[in-house]
Amino acid sequence: MAFCSAKEDLTCPICFDIFKNPVLLSCSHSVCKDCLQTWWAEQLIHSCPLCKRRSSRDDPPSNLVLKNLCEAFLQELSAEQKSSVQCEDLCVLHSEKLRLFCLDHQQAVCVVCRDSKAHENHRFRPIHEAAKENRGTLTKAIKSLKKKLEKYNKVKFSWDQTAEHIKARAQHTEKLIRGEFKKLQNFLRKEEETRITALRMEEARKSQVMKEKITTLSKDIVALSEKIKAAEKELKSEDTTFLQNYKAVVERVHWRPLLEDPQLESDALIDVAKHVGNLGFNIWEKMKEEVSYSPVILDPNTAQLNLEVSVNLTSVRFTETEMQLPRNPERHECHISVLGSTGFNSGAHSWEVKVRNDADWSVGVMEESVQRKGGILSRYWEIWFKDGEYKAYAPSYTDKVLSVRSHIRKIKAHLDWNKGRLSFTDADTKTNLYTFSHTFTERMFPFVHTKNKKPLKIVPGKVTLQLDM
């Protein structure tokens, strides 16, 4: 058949049937017009189903050449099917027309086959009834498969976006890592230059002192050498002359008391211990001023789509428009919150959050197993600000309005997992707001909920140093 080799080229990539009214996209791919409209109805961006390139037109033109090819293909296919049907209508065993359908063997038979022993006690239907019934069954199956295919295409499109997000996020994260290391490298480079400069200044100062001492000592050596030469010359003179000059020579030799041996003063050498002793430790201790530590790091992969987490992962704010991010299993869908990156299943842990009182917010903890694809109805504990009131809230058994004299600006959470206590304190006034008592059995994750367009921030922790001697 002339068109068999090109059948794939005449098939719509969405419905997998021969094109019906194909349209031509700007990327040169073609799809059925109805299929494209159905596909676009589910997408935010009108893009090609094959290459995902954005379409430059919302109403792409018809592909008349492809349409004519498809019609010619269908006409030739119909002619071949008609000729084959004439042969297929006859029973291969009895050359009788196939008029019945055996329900037990699921095959078309003639009246002779019906009366044969092979089909004894079998159930039969007229060909047209069986065909109609089976067409309906097959149509339902095809419809179900098409729905499944549509879902798969949607999932694939979502996964394609996720793959792009992974690549973009990796590049962005690499940029942040390099930026942080560059800051540290600049600090180390400046610290190195400062310490090398101090060493060279000490070297120059002490070298100058030694140079002056050596110069003075050299002059003394010359003067002393001349005295020695003069005295030795007198030793070689005649006795009368020697004795006549003896008194003057002795006075010159004892012009001043004999010099003591030259001695170095203390602190003359380079103070190596000062420059390199515990060098790495001292630099690290000074580096504490250049770095910060956050007791809770927010996990952007858990943030509801209306929340924007800061680059350093320590603050979050609300946005009116949902961000285009993957709907991964960890992400909250309804609860407008973001979790900390680390959960706690033992020990005591504290963190503080700077809050604002011009929009709803809550600070607390929730269990690791809480489902995140719907509204969270239980298994979380929080201090909640809403409509000007502060509440201690833990559905479904705690909903207490708190008596607070002044607005809270900074709230401290303290979780003692082993003792089963979660307390909240006004960090500025040190006033206890509320303490929950509960036997925790799961890993607990800090969370921040906010509808404020200005950020709520995790307060940096203090870095301290303790030496074990």
Short mmCIF file of C-alpha atoms in Angstrom, two decimals:
data_model
loop_
_atom_site.label_atom_id
_atom_site.label_comp_id
_atom_site.label_asym_id
_atom_site.label_seq_id
_atom_site.Cartn_x
_atom_site.Cartn_y
_atom_site.Cartn_z
CA MET A 1 0.00 0.00 0.00
CA ALA A 2 1.38 3.38 -1.03
CA PHE A 3 0.84 5.16 2.28
CA CYS A 4 1.69 2.39 4.76
CA SER A 5 5.32 3.49 5.20
CA ALA A 6 4.16 7.03 5.99
CA LYS A 7 1.36 6.10 8.41
CA GLU A 8 3.34 7.34 11.43
CA ASP A 9 3.74 10.72 9.75
CA LEU A 10 -0.05 10.91 9.31
CA THR A 11 -0.82 10.12 12.99
CA CYS A 12 -1.71 12.77 15.59
CA PRO A 13 0.76 12.61 18.56
CA ILE A 14 -2.09 13.18 21.04
CA CYS A 15 -4.97 10.90 19.95
CA PHE A 16 -2.78 8.54 17.84
CA ASP A 17 -5.42 8.51 15.07
CA ILE A 18 -5.07 9.74 11.51
CA PHE A 19 -5.10 13.55 11.56
CA LYS A 20 -8.51 15.22 11.53
CA ASN A 21 -8.28 18.89 10.56
CA PRO A 22 -4.56 19.17 11.40
CA VAL A 23 -3.11 22.58 12.38
CA LEU A 24 0.49 23.71 12.00
CA LEU A 25 2.31 25.08 15.08
CA SER A 26 5.13 27.61 14.92
CA CYS A 27 7.63 24.88 15.79
CA SER A 28 6.57 22.99 12.58
CA HIS A 29 4.81 20.17 14.47
CA SER A 30 1.18 19.32 13.58
CA VAL A 31 -1.71 18.06 15.76
CA CYS A 32 -5.48 17.71 15.37
CA LYS A 33 -7.20 21.00 16.06
CA ASP A 34 -9.63 19.48 18.59
CA CYS A 35 -6.82 17.61 20.35
CA LEU A 36 -4.76 20.79 20.62
CA GLN A 37 -7.65 22.77 22.11
CA THR A 38 -8.27 20.02 24.67
CA TRP A 39 -4.54 19.93 25.54
CA TRP A 40 -4.27 23.72 25.86
CA ALA A 41 -7.36 23.88 28.07
CA GLU A 42 -5.35 22.13 30.81
CA GLN A 43 -2.15 24.18 30.39
CA LEU A 44 -1.19 27.61 31.64
CA ILE A 45 1.14 28.16 28.69
CA HIS A 46 0.16 27.34 25.12
CA SER A 47 3.04 25.13 24.10
CA CYS A 48 3.65 22.29 21.64
CA PRO A 49 2.72 18.86 23.12
CA LEU A 50 5.87 17.37 21.54
CA CYS A 51 8.74 19.83 22.02
CA LYS A 52 7.11 22.08 24.69
CA ARG A 53 8.07 25.17 22.67
CA ARG A 54 5.66 28.04 23.29
CA SER A 55 3.25 28.72 20.41
CA SER A 56 3.41 32.15 18.88
CA ARG A 57 -0.28 31.95 17.94
CA ASP A 58 -3.35 30.97 19.93
CA ASP A 59 -5.17 29.99 16.71
CA PRO A 60 -2.62 28.14 14.52
CA PRO A 61 -3.41 27.76 10.78
CA SER A 62 -4.65 24.56 9.15
CA ASN A 63 -2.08 22.28 7.55
CA LEU A 64 -3.88 21.79 4.21
CA VAL A 65 -1.15 19.67 2.63
CA LEU A 66 -1.20 17.22 5.53
CA LYS A 67 -5.01 17.21 5.56
CA ASN A 68 -5.14 16.22 1.85
CA LEU A 69 -2.58 13.46 2.41
CA CYS A 70 -4.63 12.06 5.28
CA GLU A 71 -7.83 12.06 3.24
CA ALA A 72 -6.11 10.27 0.35
CA PHE A 73 -4.67 7.72 2.77
CA LEU A 74 -8.08 7.01 4.29
CA GLN A 75 -9.69 6.60 0.85
CA GLU A 76 -7.09 4.06 -0.26
CA LEU A 77 -7.32 2.28 3.10
CA SER A 78 -11.10 2.05 2.76
CA ALA A 79 -10.83 0.54 -0.73
CA GLU A 80 -8.41 -2.15 0.47
CA GLN A 81 -10.58 -2.95 3.48
CA LYS A 82 -13.62 -3.44 1.25
CA SER A 83 -11.81 -5.93 -0.98
CA SER A 84 -10.49 -7.84 2.03
CA VAL A 85 -13.95 -7.91 3.69
CA GLN A 86 -15.41 -9.76 0.67
CA CYS A 87 -13.00 -12.63 1.33
CA GLU A 88 -13.26 -12.47 5.09
CA ASP A 89 -17.09 -12.75 5.02
CA LEU A 90 -16.88 -16.47 4.05
CA CYS A 91 -16.23 -19.37 6.43
CA VAL A 92 -12.84 -20.94 5.72
CA LEU A 93 -14.22 -24.40 6.59
CA HIS A 94 -17.57 -24.42 4.76
CA SER A 95 -17.36 -21.46 2.34
CA GLU A 96 -20.65 -20.24 3.78
CA LYS A 97 -21.33 -16.63 4.70
CA LEU A 98 -20.43 -15.76 8.27
CA ARG A 99 -23.75 -14.80 9.88
CA LEU A 100 -23.29 -15.73 13.55
CA PHE A 101 -20.89 -14.98 16.41
CA CYS A 102 -20.02 -17.71 18.92
CA LEU A 103 -19.94 -16.15 22.38
CA ASP A 104 -18.07 -19.12 23.85
CA HIS A 105 -15.29 -19.17 21.23
CA GLN A 106 -15.51 -15.45 20.52
CA GLN A 107 -15.38 -15.97 16.74
CA ALA A 108 -17.57 -15.49 13.66
CA VAL A 109 -19.14 -18.73 12.33
CA CYS A 110 -21.54 -19.87 9.61
CA VAL A 111 -24.78 -21.83 10.13
CA VAL A 112 -22.97 -25.10 9.39
CA CYS A 113 -20.45 -24.35 12.14
CA ARG A 114 -23.32 -23.67 14.53
CA ASP A 115 -24.71 -27.19 14.00
CA SER A 116 -21.32 -28.87 14.19
CA LYS A 117 -20.06 -30.78 17.22
CA ALA A 118 -17.32 -28.19 17.79
CA HIS A 119 -20.00 -25.62 18.80
CA GLU A 120 -22.40 -27.94 20.55
CA ASN A 121 -24.40 -26.18 23.34
CA HIS A 122 -22.67 -22.88 22.57
CA ARG A 123 -24.34 -19.45 22.66
CA PHE A 124 -24.64 -17.43 19.45
CA ARG A 125 -25.58 -13.92 18.40
CA PRO A 126 -26.25 -12.49 14.96
CA ILE A 127 -23.13 -10.90 13.51
CA HIS A 128 -24.52 -7.36 13.57
CA GLU A 129 -25.70 -7.65 17.22
CA ALA A 130 -22.38 -9.07 18.41
CA ALA A 131 -20.44 -6.45 16.45
CA LYS A 132 -22.50 -3.63 17.94
CA GLU A 133 -22.10 -4.97 21.47
CA ASN A 134 -18.35 -5.57 21.12
CA ARG A 135 -17.81 -2.20 19.47
CA GLY A 136 -19.43 -0.60 22.50
CA THR A 137 -17.15 -2.56 24.85
CA LEU A 138 -14.06 -1.68 22.82
CA THR A 139 -15.12 1.96 22.59
CA LYS A 140 -15.36 2.15 26.38
CA ALA A 141 -11.95 0.53 26.72
CA ILE A 142 -10.44 2.97 24.20
CA LYS A 143 -12.08 5.90 25.99
CA SER A 144 -10.61 4.72 29.27
CA LEU A 145 -7.18 4.35 27.66
CA LYS A 146 -7.42 7.85 26.17
CA LYS A 147 -8.20 9.28 29.61
CA LYS A 148 -5.22 7.40 30.99
CA LEU A 149 -3.07 8.71 28.12
CA GLU A 150 -4.25 12.24 28.80
CA LYS A 151 -3.28 11.87 32.46
CA TYR A 152 0.10 10.46 31.47
CA ASN A 153 0.70 13.38 29.13
CA LYS A 154 -0.18 15.81 31.91
CA VAL A 155 2.14 14.02 34.32
CA LYS A 156 4.91 14.00 31.72
CA PHE A 157 4.47 17.73 31.15
CA SER A 158 4.63 18.28 34.92
CA TRP A 159 7.72 16.09 35.19
CA ASP A 160 9.37 17.94 32.30
CA GLN A 161 8.84 21.15 34.27
CA THR A 162 10.19 19.47 37.40
CA ALA A 163 13.33 18.39 35.50
CA GLU A 164 13.84 21.99 34.36
CA HIS A 165 13.27 23.19 37.93
CA ILE A 166 15.85 20.72 39.26
CA LYS A 167 18.42 21.97 36.76
CA ALA A 168 17.67 25.63 37.45
CA ARG A 169 17.67 25.10 41.23
CA ALA A 170 20.97 23.22 41.07
CA GLN A 171 22.56 26.07 39.08
CA HIS A 172 21.17 28.65 41.51
CA THR A 173 22.35 26.64 44.53
CA GLU A 174 25.82 26.24 43.01
CA LYS A 175 25.95 30.02 42.56
CA LEU A 176 25.05 30.50 46.24
CA ILE A 177 27.67 27.98 47.35
CA ARG A 178 30.35 29.67 45.29
CA GLY A 179 29.29 33.05 46.67
CA GLU A 180 29.59 31.85 50.27
CA PHE A 181 33.00 30.30 49.63
CA LYS A 182 34.14 33.48 47.88
CA LYS A 183 33.22 35.48 50.99
CA LEU A 184 35.19 33.07 53.15
CA GLN A 185 38.11 33.06 50.74
CA ASN A 186 38.16 36.89 50.74
CA PHE A 187 38.16 36.85 54.55
CA LEU A 188 41.00 34.34 54.63
CA ARG A 189 42.94 36.28 52.00
CA LYS A 190 42.62 39.53 53.96
CA GLU A 191 43.52 37.75 57.19
CA GLU A 192 46.58 36.24 55.52
CA GLU A 193 47.67 39.64 54.21
CA THR A 194 47.18 41.23 57.66
CA ARG A 195 49.26 38.58 59.40
CA ILE A 196 52.00 38.60 56.74
CA THR A 197 52.15 42.40 56.99
CA ALA A 198 52.49 42.20 60.80
CA LEU A 199 55.30 39.64 60.41
CA ARG A 200 57.13 41.81 57.89
CA MET A 201 56.77 44.91 60.06
CA GLU A 202 58.25 43.02 63.01
CA GLU A 203 61.02 41.74 60.78
CA ALA A 204 61.80 45.26 59.50
CA ARG A 205 61.79 46.75 63.03
CA LYS A 206 64.00 44.10 64.58
CA SER A 207 66.27 44.00 61.55
CA GLN A 208 66.80 47.77 61.88
CA VAL A 209 67.68 47.38 65.57
CA MET A 210 70.20 44.65 64.72
CA LYS A 211 71.62 46.75 61.91
CA GLU A 212 72.24 49.65 64.28
CA LYS A 213 73.80 47.35 66.88
CA ILE A 214 76.05 45.75 64.25
CA THR A 215 77.14 49.21 63.02
CA THR A 216 78.05 50.32 66.54
CA LEU A 217 79.86 47.05 67.21
CA SER A 218 81.81 47.37 63.94
CA LYS A 219 83.06 50.82 64.96
CA ASP A 220 84.15 49.43 68.33
CA ILE A 221 85.98 46.61 66.54
CA VAL A 222 87.89 49.12 64.35
CA ALA A 223 88.84 51.29 67.34
CA LEU A 224 89.91 48.29 69.36
CA SER A 225 91.96 46.92 66.44
CA GLU A 226 93.80 50.23 66.11
CA LYS A 227 94.65 50.28 69.84
CA ILE A 228 95.93 46.72 69.56
CA LYS A 229 98.11 47.58 66.56
CA ALA A 230 99.54 50.66 68.33
CA ALA A 231 100.31 48.67 71.47
CA GLU A 232 101.94 45.86 69.49
CA LYS A 233 104.09 48.43 67.66
CA GLU A 234 105.34 49.80 70.99
CA LEU A 235 106.20 46.27 72.05
CA LYS A 236 108.66 46.09 69.15
CA SER A 237 110.42 49.37 69.96
CA GLU A 238 113.78 49.73 71.82
CA ASP A 239 113.67 49.35 75.57
CA THR A 240 114.41 53.02 76.23
CA THR A 241 111.79 54.18 73.75
CA PHE A 242 109.28 51.57 75.03
CA LEU A 243 109.70 52.71 78.60
CA GLN A 244 109.51 56.36 77.66
CA ASN A 245 106.17 55.76 75.82
CA TYR A 246 104.85 53.09 78.18
CA LYS A 247 102.76 55.38 80.35
CA ALA A 248 101.03 56.98 77.36
CA VAL A 249 100.49 53.63 75.67
CA VAL A 250 98.95 52.13 78.80
CA GLU A 251 96.67 55.16 79.15
CA ARG A 252 95.49 54.70 75.55
CA VAL A 253 94.91 50.99 76.10
CA HIS A 254 92.94 51.74 79.29
CA TRP A 255 91.17 54.68 77.68
CA ARG A 256 87.99 53.08 79.03
CA PRO A 257 87.29 49.85 80.83
CA LEU A 258 87.56 46.76 78.71
CA LEU A 259 84.33 46.17 76.82
CA GLU A 260 81.99 43.53 78.07
CA ASP A 261 80.99 40.87 75.60
CA PRO A 262 78.10 42.18 73.41
CA GLN A 263 74.71 40.69 74.40
CA LEU A 264 71.38 40.56 72.57
CA GLU A 265 68.50 42.28 74.30
CA SER A 266 65.34 40.31 75.07
CA ASP A 267 62.63 40.18 72.38
CA ALA A 268 65.22 40.52 69.64
CA LEU A 269 64.05 37.51 67.62
CA ILE A 270 60.89 37.03 65.55
CA ASP A 271 58.00 36.04 67.81
CA VAL A 272 57.13 32.89 65.87
CA ALA A 273 54.72 31.67 68.55
CA LYS A 274 52.67 34.84 68.25
CA HIS A 275 52.37 34.49 64.48
CA VAL A 276 51.74 30.78 64.00
CA GLY A 277 50.72 29.44 67.41
CA ASN A 278 47.11 28.10 67.13
CA LEU A 279 46.94 29.97 63.84
CA GLY A 280 44.07 27.98 62.37
CA PHE A 281 42.09 28.13 65.62
CA ASN A 282 42.59 31.87 66.03
CA ILE A 283 41.46 32.50 62.45
CA TRP A 284 38.43 30.26 62.96
CA GLU A 285 37.52 32.11 66.16
CA LYS A 286 37.76 35.44 64.36
CA MET A 287 35.74 34.00 61.46
CA LYS A 288 32.76 33.66 63.81
CA GLU A 289 32.23 37.37 63.32
CA GLU A 290 31.90 36.81 59.56
CA VAL A 291 29.40 33.93 59.64
CA SER A 292 25.98 33.38 61.16
CA TYR A 293 24.18 30.33 62.47
CA SER A 294 20.44 29.69 62.26
CA PRO A 295 18.96 27.12 64.67
CA VAL A 296 16.22 26.43 62.10
CA ILE A 297 16.77 26.32 58.34
CA LEU A 298 13.56 26.53 56.29
CA ASP A 299 13.04 23.89 53.61
CA PRO A 300 11.78 25.57 50.40
CA ASN A 301 10.64 22.19 49.04
CA THR A 302 7.92 22.13 51.73
CA ALA A 303 6.71 25.73 51.25
CA GLN A 304 3.12 26.24 50.09
CA LEU A 305 3.08 27.88 46.66
CA ASN A 306 2.05 31.29 48.03
CA LEU A 307 5.13 31.42 50.26
CA GLU A 308 8.49 32.79 49.16
CA VAL A 309 11.50 31.59 51.17
CA SER A 310 14.55 33.88 51.28
CA VAL A 311 17.83 32.97 49.59
CA ASN A 312 19.52 32.22 52.93
CA LEU A 313 16.53 30.03 53.97
CA THR A 314 15.90 31.93 57.22
CA SER A 315 12.81 34.06 56.38
CA VAL A 316 9.50 33.64 54.55
CA ARG A 317 6.78 35.95 53.25
CA PHE A 318 3.35 35.61 51.63
CA THR A 319 2.71 36.39 47.94
CA GLU A 320 -0.68 36.87 46.26
CA THR A 321 0.34 34.89 43.17
CA GLU A 322 1.28 31.23 43.41
CA MET A 323 4.83 30.51 42.31
CA GLN A 324 5.38 28.07 39.46
CA LEU A 325 7.03 25.26 41.39
CA PRO A 326 6.73 21.46 41.28
CA ARG A 327 3.89 19.97 43.38
CA ASN A 328 6.23 17.49 45.04
CA PRO A 329 5.02 15.20 47.88
CA GLU A 330 6.77 17.25 50.59
CA ARG A 331 5.04 20.52 49.65
CA HIS A 332 2.03 21.81 51.59
CA GLU A 333 -0.99 22.47 49.38
CA CYS A 334 -3.58 24.12 51.65
CA HIS A 335 -1.78 24.93 54.89
CA ILE A 336 0.13 28.16 54.14
CA SER A 337 3.28 27.08 55.92
CA VAL A 338 6.89 25.98 55.47
CA LEU A 339 8.74 23.40 57.55
CA GLY A 340 12.22 23.46 58.99
CA SER A 341 14.70 21.27 57.15
CA THR A 342 15.55 19.24 60.27
CA GLY A 343 13.15 17.44 62.58
CA PHE A 344 13.70 16.47 66.22
CA ASN A 345 12.96 13.11 67.85
CA SER A 346 15.00 13.56 71.04
CA GLY A 347 16.63 16.23 73.19
CA ALA A 348 15.78 19.90 73.80
CA HIS A 349 15.76 22.52 71.04
CA SER A 350 15.06 26.26 70.96
CA TRP A 351 14.58 28.84 68.22
CA GLU A 352 13.19 32.36 67.92
CA VAL A 353 11.11 33.96 65.17
CA LYS A 354 10.66 37.67 64.51
CA VAL A 355 6.95 38.19 63.80
CA ARG A 356 4.74 41.02 62.61
CA ASN A 357 1.24 41.82 63.81
CA ASP A 358 -0.37 43.23 60.65
CA ALA A 359 -1.42 39.83 59.24
CA ASP A 360 -2.08 36.25 60.38
CA TRP A 361 0.87 34.11 61.46
CA SER A 362 1.61 31.05 63.55
CA VAL A 363 4.75 29.41 64.88
CA GLY A 364 4.91 25.82 66.09
CA VAL A 365 5.75 22.20 65.36
CA MET A 366 4.01 19.37 63.54
CA GLU A 367 4.48 15.63 63.25
CA GLU A 368 6.47 14.22 60.34
CA SER A 369 3.63 11.97 59.12
CA VAL A 370 1.08 14.79 58.69
CA GLN A 371 -0.44 14.62 55.18
CA ARG A 372 0.40 17.76 53.23
CA LYS A 373 -2.03 17.56 50.28
CA GLY A 374 -5.10 18.79 52.13
CA GLY A 375 -6.15 20.76 55.17
CA ILE A 376 -4.24 19.71 58.30
CA LEU A 377 -6.79 18.88 60.98
CA SER A 378 -4.62 17.65 63.85
CA ARG A 379 -1.15 16.71 65.13
CA TYR A 380 0.35 20.19 65.22
CA TRP A 381 0.92 22.66 68.08
CA GLU A 382 1.26 26.43 67.64
CA ILE A 383 0.92 29.98 68.88
CA TRP A 384 -1.44 31.68 66.45
CA PHE A 385 -2.06 35.38 65.79
CA LYS A 386 -5.33 36.16 64.02
CA ASP A 387 -7.72 39.13 64.06
CA GLY A 388 -5.69 40.85 66.76
CA GLU A 389 -5.78 37.87 69.15
CA TYR A 390 -3.08 35.45 70.24
CA LYS A 391 -4.10 31.82 70.68
CA ALA A 392 -2.52 28.61 71.85
CA TYR A 393 -3.89 26.14 69.34
CA ALA A 394 -3.60 22.38 68.90
CA PRO A 395 -6.58 20.82 67.14
CA SER A 396 -8.74 19.34 68.22
CA TYR A 397 -8.30 19.77 71.98
CA THR A 398 -6.68 23.19 72.58
CA ASP A 399 -8.01 26.58 71.47
CA LYS A 400 -7.11 29.10 74.15
CA VAL A 401 -7.05 32.90 73.82
CA LEU A 402 -3.90 34.26 75.49
CA SER A 403 -3.72 37.35 77.66
CA VAL A 404 -0.95 39.43 76.09
CA ARG A 405 -0.34 43.00 77.29
CA SER A 406 1.65 44.24 74.30
CA HIS A 407 2.27 43.03 70.77
CA ILE A 408 4.75 40.20 70.45
CA ARG A 409 7.70 41.08 68.23
CA LYS A 410 9.82 38.01 68.82
CA ILE A 411 8.54 34.61 69.92
CA LYS A 412 10.71 31.83 71.30
CA ALA A 413 9.78 28.15 70.93
CA HIS A 414 11.37 25.53 73.18
CA LEU A 415 10.73 21.84 72.47
CA ASP A 416 11.80 19.25 75.04
CA TRP A 417 10.95 16.09 73.11
CA ASN A 418 11.92 13.64 75.85
CA LYS A 419 9.90 15.39 78.56
CA GLY A 420 6.95 16.01 76.23
CA ARG A 421 6.89 19.79 76.68
CA LEU A 422 6.56 22.57 74.09
CA SER A 423 6.68 26.09 75.52
CA PHE A 424 6.36 29.49 73.87
CA THR A 425 7.81 32.68 75.32
CA ASP A 426 7.78 36.38 74.46
CA ALA A 427 11.53 36.62 73.78
CA ASP A 428 11.68 40.34 74.61
CA THR A 429 9.90 40.25 77.98
CA LYS A 430 10.82 36.62 78.87
CA THR A 431 7.12 36.04 79.62
CA ASN A 432 5.82 32.52 79.18
CA LEU A 433 2.87 32.53 76.79
CA TYR A 434 1.79 28.88 76.92
CA THR A 435 3.20 25.40 77.51
CA PHE A 436 1.82 22.28 75.81
CA SER A 437 2.27 18.88 77.42
CA HIS A 438 2.15 15.89 75.09
CA THR A 439 3.88 12.54 74.73
CA PHE A 440 5.63 12.91 71.40
CA THR A 441 6.13 9.70 69.44
CA GLU A 442 7.25 11.03 66.04
CA ARG A 443 9.92 13.33 64.67
CA MET A 444 8.69 16.91 65.12
CA PHE A 445 9.38 19.63 62.55
CA PRO A 446 9.33 23.37 63.28
CA PHE A 447 7.01 25.33 60.99
CA VAL A 448 6.10 28.92 60.20
CA HIS A 449 2.69 29.92 58.83
CA THR A 450 2.14 33.45 57.51
CA LYS A 451 -0.16 35.60 55.40
CA ASN A 452 2.12 38.61 55.79
CA LYS A 453 3.71 40.10 52.69
CA LYS A 454 6.62 41.20 54.86
CA PRO A 455 9.00 38.47 55.98
CA LEU A 456 8.94 36.53 59.23
CA LYS A 457 12.54 35.75 60.15
CA ILE A 458 14.34 33.07 62.12
CA VAL A 459 16.60 34.85 64.63
CA PRO A 460 20.30 33.90 64.21
CA GLY A 461 21.76 31.90 67.08
CA LYS A 462 24.80 32.97 69.08
CA VAL A 463 28.00 31.11 68.22
CA THR A 464 30.00 30.42 71.39
CA LEU A 465 33.28 28.64 72.04
CA GLN A 466 33.95 26.22 74.86
CA LEU A 467 37.35 24.58 75.38
CA ASP A 468 37.82 21.33 77.27
CA MET A 469 41.13 21.56 79.14
#
